[in-house]
Amino acid sequence: MAAKEDLYSKILPRRLRQNRAGSMKCSSSLDVLLSMGFPKPRALKALVSTGGRSVQAACDWLFSHVDDPFLDDPLPREYVLYLRPSGPLQNQLSHFWQQSRITCGKNKAHNIFPHITLCQFFMVSYISSHCNAMKQTSNVRAGDAASPRASKVHVEPHKKQLHVTLAYNFPSDHLPSLEKLAKGIEVKLGCDWLAVLFSRDIRFANHETLRVMYPYVPQNDDELELVPGDFVFMSPVDQNSTSEGWVYGTSLATGLSGLLPENYVSLADESDTWVFHASHSFFSCEASDKASKDRGLFDGLLDSRRPDSTSPGDTPSLSLICHPMQVLRISGGHSRQPKRTLFVCRHGERMDVVFGKHWLSLCSDSKGRYVRSNLNMPPSLPLWGAQRDYDMDAPITVFGSTQARLVGEALLESNTTIDFVYCSPALRCVQTAQNILKGLQQDSKLKVRVEPGLFEWTKWVCGSSMPAWIPPTDLAAAHFSVDTTYRPLIPVSKLTVSESYENYMSRSYQVTKDILSDCKNSGNNVLIVAHASSLEACTRQLQGRSPQSAKDFIQVVRKIPYLGFCSCEEQGDTGVWQLVDPPILPLTHGPNHSFDWRETLLQE
């Protein structure tokens, strides 16, 4: 046991996260896990396997792997350091990835996101922290010796000129189409190159990665339970004795292995299961200038070597698509993304959901004035008075405001530019949009356009009349950043209670199309802040897909949490839109019930 503990302590990348309050090391997470009773080797392995994100992530990993036969196996992980673009250039590369996949099908390059290879995967004998690992390996250049100072990490540097490979291992007849797509990449767009550190489980390095599409409950002891969203690793060697239509694989979520129906999974990208550990801006401004003079950092090559080619020299590179470029840094908030993108976001946590429909009585004094009775209630409410109908138009909680700011901050960190913001007239949506803009540091520049047509399905409205929403002029008087000159596409008078499902889907689709049409020549990115149902209603028909049944629609809506976020990109000038990965991570939180110290601590 001591040997295992020592090994994991050596390969544990101790995450160093900078924030306004200072820095926090992963060692504190280890202390918490140990205090919870987890054995040190398992705690260390959980932190390594989750990138040291949080105690909660490590706990979830441990609980899900409780039956994993390899839970106490001391095998180290493999690490790799890539140079990854962010900002407008990254968006164009991602567009090439998607279009080439649609036009020509998947090729080998699709297994990993767009990147510059700095080194090969390496085994780690000791990394004291992410920062040290990044510093030690960031000096690796093509042709340099792999000898990081004061380190036992052996890194094999990439021998070729630094470049982004756009495609390889594709049929030769696909080359003209790929070249045409590649020539559309504008390589002089602003870009901040980030060094990113990933790791993977060494056991599955040569396995196929499959994504679980449908749930499956085992019927026999040798079968594997499937949960949508999980990944399964499959080795061709293990398939010799399986029955037709069945494969043998290992679950990423649980570590368990077994047989599974082949038609319940689909092929996924290799990098989908990699664990992210840290990122670091690879260049200072001075370093960028020097590097651009020394060599071109982006030579996008189309390599038509067939899958059976084994040597880089078998077939020479056929086309130099992109000329050497100077590494440019994005000046925050002023660069434009080259493609039109629609972001749709649900509002933050509601007061009436947390404190019940009679929440007003909990925070009103004898004279009817608002007085918070819980820290999760906002210090004040906008325009508190007789004309407000908070019973039907509840505000968000303090935590709801925090959720929204986190989303805005994440958008800012990802260099995502928002050109227009539209929101439902519900107060919870207006407040959420305002706080997202605060996180984006755009609350004094961007004005929110309040659009009644974005309100949720009115069948869900309680009572016989629509809510009495706060008018934009009153919102502006209460210091909300709203556009008081905006004329709604669908006025409040056109909304009726208990509309049909078909009418709601038609309304949402039409108002979304009109919004995108109005913004077409003025900006690329539109953010809609509305309801859980809006993520489906505002994007489904935009993709050319027919509305699903009302029953299936409700099941989808139930799965969308507060601040659920999706991205939809326009595919060229075809008028077709497609859902893509959002530029920010998802936001997960757990319930926290009201605590009464008297009832709990004074009980006999």
C-alpha positions as a printed Julia matrix, in Angstrom:
604×3 Matrix{Float64}:
   0.0     0.0     0.0
   2.85    2.39    0.76
   4.32    1.88   -2.69
   0.99    2.7    -4.37
   0.54    5.78   -2.22
   4.02    7.02   -3.1
   3.45    6.51   -6.83
   0.16    8.43   -6.94
   1.57   11.26   -4.86
   4.3    11.62   -7.46
   2.01   11.75  -10.5
  -0.64   13.95   -8.88
  -0.63   17.32  -10.7
  -1.5    19.7    -7.88
  -3.87   22.18   -9.45
  -3.0    25.79   -8.83
  -6.0    28.03   -9.47
  -5.58   31.77   -9.31
  -8.49   33.92   -8.18
  -9.1    37.29   -6.6
  -8.72   35.91   -3.11
  -5.37   34.3    -3.87
  -4.38   30.73   -4.76
  -5.7    27.36   -3.72
  -3.68   24.14   -4.03
  -4.97   20.65   -4.63
  -3.35   19.52   -1.36
  -6.27   21.11    0.5
  -8.66   18.94   -1.53
  -6.62   15.91   -0.55
  -6.88   16.88    3.11
 -10.66   17.13    2.81
 -10.91   13.7     1.16
  -8.71   12.17    3.86
 -10.85   13.74    6.57
 -13.88   12.11    4.93
 -12.27    8.7     5.47
 -11.04    7.88    1.96
  -7.71    5.96    1.82
  -4.91    8.2     0.6
  -4.08    6.14   -2.54
  -7.71    6.27   -3.67
  -8.05    9.96   -2.85
  -4.92   10.77   -4.85
  -6.1     8.66   -7.78
  -9.51   10.37   -7.76
  -7.9    13.82   -7.85
  -5.57   12.8   -10.68
  -8.43   11.24  -12.66
 -10.61   14.36  -12.36
  -7.88   16.92  -13.01
  -8.05   18.19   -9.42
 -11.2    20.17  -10.26
 -12.88   19.91   -6.86
 -13.54   17.71   -3.87
 -17.06   17.06   -5.2
 -15.74   15.79   -8.54
 -13.27   13.5    -6.76
 -16.02   12.17   -4.47
 -18.32   11.51   -7.42
 -15.5     9.63   -9.15
 -14.8     7.51   -6.06
 -18.46    6.64   -5.51
 -18.98    5.66   -9.15
 -15.8     3.53   -9.15
 -16.52    1.7    -5.9
 -16.78   -1.65   -7.79
 -13.94   -0.92  -10.22
 -11.57   -3.92  -10.03
  -8.65   -1.63  -10.89
  -9.49    1.04   -8.3
  -6.32    0.31   -6.31
  -4.13   -0.33   -9.36
  -1.12    2.07   -9.17
  -0.64    2.5   -12.93
   0.31    6.13  -13.7
  -1.36    8.22  -16.4
   0.03    9.52  -19.67
   0.29   13.28  -20.15
   0.56   15.44  -23.24
   1.16   19.14  -23.81
  -0.46   20.79  -26.81
  -0.58   24.33  -28.1
  -4.24   25.2   -28.66
  -5.67   28.33  -30.31
  -8.48   30.32  -28.75
 -10.65   33.1   -30.11
 -11.57   33.82  -33.75
  -8.91   31.56  -35.32
 -10.07   28.66  -33.16
 -13.64   29.25  -34.35
 -12.56   29.05  -37.99
 -10.6    25.86  -37.35
 -13.6    24.33  -35.57
 -15.78   25.33  -38.52
 -13.37   23.54  -40.87
 -13.52   20.47  -38.61
 -17.33   20.4   -38.72
 -17.68   21.15  -42.43
 -15.04   18.63  -43.48
 -16.78   16.02  -41.36
 -20.11   16.77  -43.04
 -18.63   16.95  -46.54
 -16.08   14.15  -46.46
 -16.78   12.17  -43.32
 -14.55   11.67  -40.32
 -10.78   11.42  -40.84
  -7.99   10.78  -38.34
  -7.57   14.47  -37.49
 -11.08   14.58  -36.01
  -9.98   12.39  -33.09
  -8.39   15.43  -31.43
  -9.32   19.13  -31.33
  -7.28   21.62  -33.44
  -3.8    21.89  -31.93
  -0.06   22.23  -32.43
   1.86   19.2   -31.2
   4.68   20.19  -28.85
   5.59   16.72  -27.63
   4.49   13.11  -27.59
   2.56   11.55  -24.71
   4.87   11.1   -21.75
   4.81    9.11  -18.52
   5.17   11.15  -15.36
   7.41   10.1   -12.49
   7.12   13.43  -10.69
   5.19   16.67  -11.17
   5.08   18.98   -8.19
   2.41   21.24   -9.64
   0.7    22.17  -12.87
   2.61   25.4   -13.05
   5.98   23.66  -12.78
   4.93   21.1   -15.37
   3.89   23.84  -17.77
   7.13   25.77  -17.25
   9.26   22.65  -17.66
   7.58   21.51  -20.87
   6.71   24.87  -22.46
  10.33   25.33  -23.54
  10.17   22.19  -25.69
  10.65   23.13  -29.35
  11.05   20.99  -32.41
  14.59   19.7   -32.36
  15.29   20.67  -28.75
  16.58   18.12  -26.28
  13.95   16.79  -23.91
  15.64   17.62  -20.66
  13.46   19.77  -18.39
  15.55   21.06  -15.56
  15.11   19.62  -12.09
  12.63   17.11  -13.39
  12.33   13.35  -13.84
   9.85   13.85  -16.67
  11.18   12.56  -19.99
   9.56   14.53  -22.8
  10.03   13.6   -26.44
   9.74   16.85  -28.43
   7.93   17.08  -31.75
  10.58   16.91  -34.48
   8.73   18.65  -37.3
   8.1    22.35  -37.82
   5.29   23.48  -35.53
   2.02   23.29  -37.45
  -1.69   22.53  -37.2
  -2.68   19.42  -39.15
  -6.08   19.95  -40.73
  -6.69   16.44  -42.06
  -4.94   13.12  -42.59
  -5.77    9.47  -43.35
  -8.55   10.41  -45.77
  -9.34    9.02  -49.25
  -7.45   10.84  -51.99
 -10.67   11.82  -53.8
 -11.59   13.99  -50.79
  -8.53   16.21  -51.24
 -10.13   18.84  -53.56
 -13.03   19.38  -51.15
 -10.72   19.6   -48.14
  -8.4    22.04  -49.9
 -11.34   24.26  -50.83
 -12.51   24.34  -47.2
  -8.98   24.94  -45.9
  -8.45   27.94  -48.17
 -11.38   29.61  -46.4
  -9.45   29.76  -43.13
  -8.31   33.32  -42.45
  -5.07   32.65  -40.56
  -4.35   36.29  -39.71
  -7.27   36.48  -37.3
  -6.48   37.28  -33.66
  -5.45   34.3   -31.62
  -4.12   33.64  -28.14
  -2.16   30.38  -28.14
  -2.59   28.41  -24.94
  -0.43   25.55  -23.72
  -2.86   22.91  -22.42
  -1.99   19.87  -20.32
  -4.14   16.73  -20.68
  -3.86   13.19  -19.41
  -5.41    9.81  -20.23
  -5.63    6.38  -18.69
  -2.7     4.44  -20.1
  -4.76    1.22  -20.21
  -6.99    2.6   -22.97
  -4.37    4.3   -25.14
  -4.97    1.91  -28.08
  -8.72    1.44  -27.63
 -11.59    2.8   -29.66
 -13.66    5.42  -27.82
 -17.43    4.96  -27.97
 -20.16    7.28  -26.71
 -23.24    5.76  -25.06
 -26.37    6.9   -26.89
 -29.12    4.89  -25.19
 -29.61    3.39  -21.7
 -29.26   -0.35  -21.27
 -30.05   -2.44  -18.19
 -28.01   -5.69  -18.06
 -29.96   -8.9   -18.52
 -27.03  -11.16  -17.61
 -24.08  -11.0   -15.21
 -21.51  -10.5   -17.99
 -23.24   -7.43  -19.47
 -22.39   -3.77  -18.88
 -24.94   -1.17  -17.77
 -25.11    1.78  -20.16
 -25.93    5.35  -19.19
 -26.29    8.01  -21.93
 -23.37   10.41  -21.9
 -20.88    7.83  -20.61
 -17.97    6.61  -22.73
 -16.88    3.03  -23.36
 -13.37    1.92  -24.3
 -13.24   -1.0   -26.73
 -10.15   -2.97  -27.73
 -10.25   -4.92  -31.03
  -8.35   -7.71  -29.27
 -11.24   -8.3   -26.84
 -13.86   -8.79  -29.56
 -12.84  -12.26  -30.75
 -15.3   -14.19  -28.58
 -18.24  -11.78  -28.64
 -21.55  -12.54  -30.33
 -22.63  -10.71  -33.46
 -24.13   -7.31  -32.59
 -22.35   -7.23  -29.21
 -19.0    -5.78  -28.2
 -16.87   -5.95  -25.05
 -15.86   -2.69  -23.42
 -15.0    -0.8   -20.25
 -17.02    2.14  -18.88
 -15.21    5.42  -18.25
 -17.71    6.38  -15.53
 -17.49    3.19  -13.46
 -14.39    1.29  -14.59
 -16.53   -1.83  -15.01
 -16.26   -4.07  -18.09
 -18.75   -6.27  -19.9
 -20.72   -6.98  -23.04
 -22.95   -4.31  -24.53
 -25.22   -4.02  -27.6
 -23.25   -2.41  -30.42
 -26.19   -0.33  -31.69
 -26.45    1.46  -28.31
 -23.14    3.27  -28.81
 -21.53    5.44  -31.49
 -17.95    6.28  -32.34
 -16.57    9.23  -30.35
 -13.41   11.31  -30.61
 -10.34   10.14  -28.71
  -9.89   13.45  -26.9
 -13.48   13.4   -25.55
 -12.27   11.3   -22.61
  -9.02   13.12  -21.87
  -8.73   14.84  -18.51
  -7.89   18.55  -18.62
  -5.44   19.67  -15.95
  -4.26   23.19  -16.71
  -3.75   25.83  -19.37
  -1.19   28.59  -19.61
  -0.75   31.45  -22.05
   2.19   30.25  -24.12
   3.51   33.63  -25.21
   4.08   36.96  -23.61
   3.79   39.88  -26.04
   7.58   40.05  -26.36
   7.89   36.31  -26.84
   5.21   36.4   -29.52
   7.13   38.94  -31.58
  10.35   36.95  -31.33
   8.69   33.65  -32.07
   7.0    35.0   -35.17
  10.36   36.15  -36.53
  12.06   32.85  -35.81
   9.52   30.61  -37.48
   5.97   30.37  -38.76
   3.86   28.78  -36.08
   0.93   27.82  -38.27
   1.55   25.78  -41.39
  -1.79   24.07  -41.99
  -1.0    20.88  -43.89
  -3.31   18.49  -45.67
  -1.65   15.09  -45.49
  -3.24   12.51  -47.8
  -1.36    9.49  -46.45
  -3.67    6.51  -46.45
  -4.38    4.56  -43.24
  -1.86    1.88  -44.23
   1.01    4.37  -44.46
   3.5     4.02  -41.65
   6.21    6.49  -42.46
   5.97   10.29  -42.63
   7.94   10.13  -45.84
   5.64    7.75  -47.72
   3.73   10.6   -49.39
   4.91   14.22  -49.22
   2.61   16.98  -48.02
   0.43   17.91  -50.98
  -0.45   21.5   -50.23
   0.76   24.28  -48.01
  -2.56   25.92  -47.24
  -1.65   28.63  -44.76
   1.31   30.96  -44.81
   3.42   31.55  -41.69
   1.64   33.96  -39.39
   2.52   36.25  -36.55
   0.97   35.16  -33.28
  -1.63   37.77  -32.39
  -3.25   38.29  -29.03
  -6.9    39.15  -28.64
  -7.66   42.51  -27.13
 -10.42   41.45  -24.77
 -13.95   42.17  -25.86
 -13.19   43.92  -29.18
 -12.55   41.08  -31.64
 -15.37   39.59  -33.66
 -15.92   35.93  -34.21
 -16.09   35.11  -37.92
 -19.26   33.01  -37.76
 -22.75   33.93  -36.66
 -23.58   32.22  -33.38
 -26.78   32.11  -31.36
 -26.42   31.44  -27.63
 -29.54   30.49  -25.66
 -29.44   30.45  -21.87
 -31.96   29.62  -19.15
 -32.48   32.06  -16.26
 -31.01   31.61  -12.77
 -32.48   30.08   -9.63
 -36.03   31.33   -8.83
 -37.2    32.67   -5.47
 -40.57   30.88   -5.63
 -38.93   27.52   -6.38
 -36.5    27.8    -3.45
 -38.82   29.35   -0.85
 -42.24   28.25   -2.14
 -45.05   30.12   -3.86
 -45.77   32.11   -0.66
 -42.2    33.38   -0.42
 -43.42   36.99   -0.24
 -44.96   36.39    3.17
 -41.55   35.23    4.45
 -39.87   38.53    3.63
 -42.52   41.15    4.36
 -42.75   43.13    7.6
 -45.99   44.28    9.28
 -46.21   47.26    6.91
 -45.72   45.15    3.79
 -42.15   46.28    3.23
 -39.59   43.86    1.84
 -37.18   42.47    4.45
 -34.95   39.51    3.57
 -35.21   36.57    5.96
 -32.57   34.38    4.33
 -29.13   35.07    2.88
 -30.26   33.64   -0.45
 -32.92   36.34   -0.74
 -31.76   39.51   -2.52
 -31.12   42.56   -0.28
 -33.8    44.47   -2.19
 -36.33   44.02   -4.97
 -36.78   46.39   -7.92
 -39.83   48.65   -7.78
 -41.39   47.07   -4.71
 -44.95   48.38   -4.61
 -48.64   47.81   -5.27
 -48.24   47.68   -9.07
 -45.87   44.74   -9.0
 -47.19   41.22   -9.26
 -44.34   39.15   -7.85
 -46.59   36.15   -7.33
 -46.6    35.6   -11.09
 -43.23   37.19  -11.87
 -40.74   35.94   -9.26
 -37.18   37.32   -9.14
 -34.02   35.24   -8.88
 -32.16   34.43   -5.68
 -28.73   35.68   -4.66
 -27.34   32.37   -5.84
 -29.19   32.84   -9.14
 -27.36   36.16   -9.59
 -24.05   34.44   -8.78
 -24.78   31.69  -11.3
 -25.39   34.29  -14.0
 -22.2    36.23  -13.23
 -20.19   32.99  -13.4
 -21.54   32.38  -16.9
 -20.62   35.93  -17.92
 -17.12   35.58  -16.48
 -16.66   32.28  -18.32
 -17.7    33.92  -21.6
 -15.2    36.69  -20.96
 -12.4    34.22  -20.22
 -13.17   32.31  -23.42
 -12.82   35.53  -25.46
 -16.44   35.22  -26.6
 -17.89   38.45  -27.92
 -21.6    39.14  -27.46
 -23.05   41.72  -29.85
 -26.75   41.62  -28.91
 -28.7    40.42  -25.87
 -32.41   39.61  -25.98
 -34.42   38.33  -23.05
 -37.9    37.25  -22.02
 -39.9    39.93  -20.15
 -39.97   37.74  -17.01
 -38.07   39.49  -14.21
 -35.95   36.39  -13.56
 -34.72   36.52  -17.17
 -34.0    40.26  -17.1
 -32.02   39.87  -13.87
 -30.1    36.92  -15.29
 -29.2    38.82  -18.45
 -28.06   41.79  -16.37
 -25.76   39.61  -14.26
 -24.32   37.82  -17.29
 -23.4    41.25  -18.67
 -21.78   42.12  -15.34
 -19.63   38.98  -15.58
 -18.78   39.95  -19.17
 -17.92   43.47  -17.98
 -20.39   44.78  -20.57
 -23.26   45.93  -18.33
 -22.46   49.58  -19.01
 -22.12   49.09  -22.79
 -24.65   46.52  -24.0
 -28.38   47.1   -23.64
 -30.78   44.18  -23.15
 -33.7    44.05  -25.57
 -36.79   42.82  -23.72
 -38.78   40.66  -26.16
 -42.21   39.31  -25.03
 -42.11   36.79  -27.86
 -39.41   34.89  -25.93
 -41.68   34.14  -22.96
 -42.19   30.47  -22.16
 -45.16   28.3   -23.17
 -48.15   30.15  -21.73
 -49.86   26.86  -20.92
 -47.58   26.83  -17.86
 -48.81   30.21  -16.61
 -50.82   29.97  -13.37
 -54.12   31.83  -13.34
 -56.37   33.2   -16.06
 -54.21   36.15  -17.13
 -50.64   36.86  -18.2
 -48.12   38.16  -15.6
 -47.85   41.94  -15.07
 -44.23   42.38  -16.18
 -42.17   45.42  -15.27
 -42.05   47.75  -18.33
 -38.6    48.47  -19.82
 -38.81   52.14  -18.79
 -39.31   51.13  -15.14
 -36.52   48.57  -15.43
 -34.19   51.27  -16.71
 -35.22   53.53  -13.82
 -34.27   50.67  -11.48
 -30.76   50.66  -13.05
 -31.22   47.68  -15.36
 -29.28   47.96  -18.62
 -32.3    47.65  -20.95
 -32.94   49.23  -24.33
 -35.97   51.47  -23.83
 -36.1    52.3   -27.57
 -36.51   48.67  -28.65
 -39.86   47.83  -30.28
 -40.84   44.2   -29.58
 -41.3    41.81  -32.47
 -44.28   40.28  -30.66
 -46.07   42.71  -28.32
 -47.44   41.59  -24.96
 -50.98   42.0   -26.28
 -50.42   39.11  -28.72
 -49.7    36.6   -25.93
 -52.63   34.6   -24.62
 -52.94   32.13  -21.77
 -53.03   28.4   -22.56
 -51.71   28.63  -26.12
 -51.26   25.36  -27.99
 -47.9    23.61  -28.14
 -47.79   24.12  -31.89
 -48.38   27.86  -31.46
 -45.61   28.12  -28.85
 -43.07   26.34  -31.06
 -44.1    28.45  -34.06
 -43.88   31.67  -32.01
 -40.43   30.8   -30.64
 -39.1    29.85  -34.07
 -40.46   32.97  -35.74
 -39.17   35.4   -33.12
 -35.73   33.74  -33.19
 -35.56   34.03  -36.99
 -36.62   37.68  -36.82
 -34.0    38.43  -34.16
 -31.24   36.85  -36.25
 -32.45   38.68  -39.34
 -32.46   42.05  -37.56
 -28.92   41.49  -36.25
 -27.44   39.98  -39.4
 -25.52   42.98  -40.67
 -24.64   44.43  -37.27
 -22.98   41.64  -35.31
 -22.11   37.96  -35.26
 -23.14   36.77  -31.81
 -26.61   36.95  -30.27
 -27.43   35.9   -26.71
 -31.0    34.98  -25.76
 -31.75   34.71  -22.04
 -35.11   33.07  -21.49
 -36.51   29.79  -20.14
 -35.59   26.11  -20.01
 -37.99   25.47  -22.9
 -36.25   28.13  -25.0
 -33.11   26.06  -25.53
 -35.2    23.58  -27.49
 -37.88   25.89  -28.93
 -35.49   28.55  -30.25
 -32.99   26.18  -31.9
 -34.73   22.99  -33.07
 -36.49   24.3   -36.18
 -33.55   26.62  -36.84
 -31.57   23.43  -37.55
 -34.2    22.24  -40.02
 -35.62   19.7   -37.57
 -39.34   19.29  -37.01
 -40.77   19.87  -33.52
 -41.06   16.68  -31.48
 -44.22   15.7   -29.64
 -45.33   17.8   -26.66
 -44.67   14.83  -24.37
 -41.08   14.4   -25.57
 -40.58   18.16  -25.48
 -41.53   18.27  -21.78
 -39.06   15.47  -21.02
 -36.26   17.47  -22.66
 -37.18   20.66  -20.78
 -37.08   18.85  -17.43
 -33.41   18.04  -17.99
 -32.31   21.65  -18.53
 -30.94   23.2   -15.3
 -30.67   26.83  -14.25
 -28.24   28.62  -16.57
 -28.42   25.73  -19.02
 -26.51   27.04  -22.06
 -26.35   26.01  -25.73
 -24.71   27.32  -28.92
 -26.04   27.21  -32.46
 -23.85   28.22  -35.43
 -24.84   29.27  -38.93
 -23.34   27.02  -41.58
 -22.06   29.46  -44.19
 -24.73   31.35  -46.13
 -27.01   28.33  -46.45
 -29.44   29.48  -43.78
 -28.87   26.19  -41.97
 -27.84   26.28  -38.32
 -26.19   23.55  -36.26
 -25.77   22.97  -32.53
 -22.1    23.03  -31.48
 -20.13   22.83  -28.26
 -20.63   25.98  -26.14
 -17.52   28.07  -25.42
 -18.01   27.62  -21.66
 -18.15   24.69  -19.26
 -21.46   23.52  -17.75
 -22.53   24.76  -14.3
 -23.48   22.13  -11.72
 -24.67   22.76   -8.17
 -26.31   20.75   -5.4
 -29.28   21.43   -3.11
 -28.77   23.13    0.22
 -31.77   23.02    2.56
 -32.61   25.74    5.06
 -30.73   25.21    8.32
 -32.42   25.94   11.65
 -29.76   25.74   14.34
 -32.34   25.71   17.14
 -34.19   22.68   15.84
 -30.97   20.86   14.98
 -28.54   21.73   17.78
 -30.88   22.19   20.75
 -32.67   18.9    20.33
 -32.57   16.68   23.41
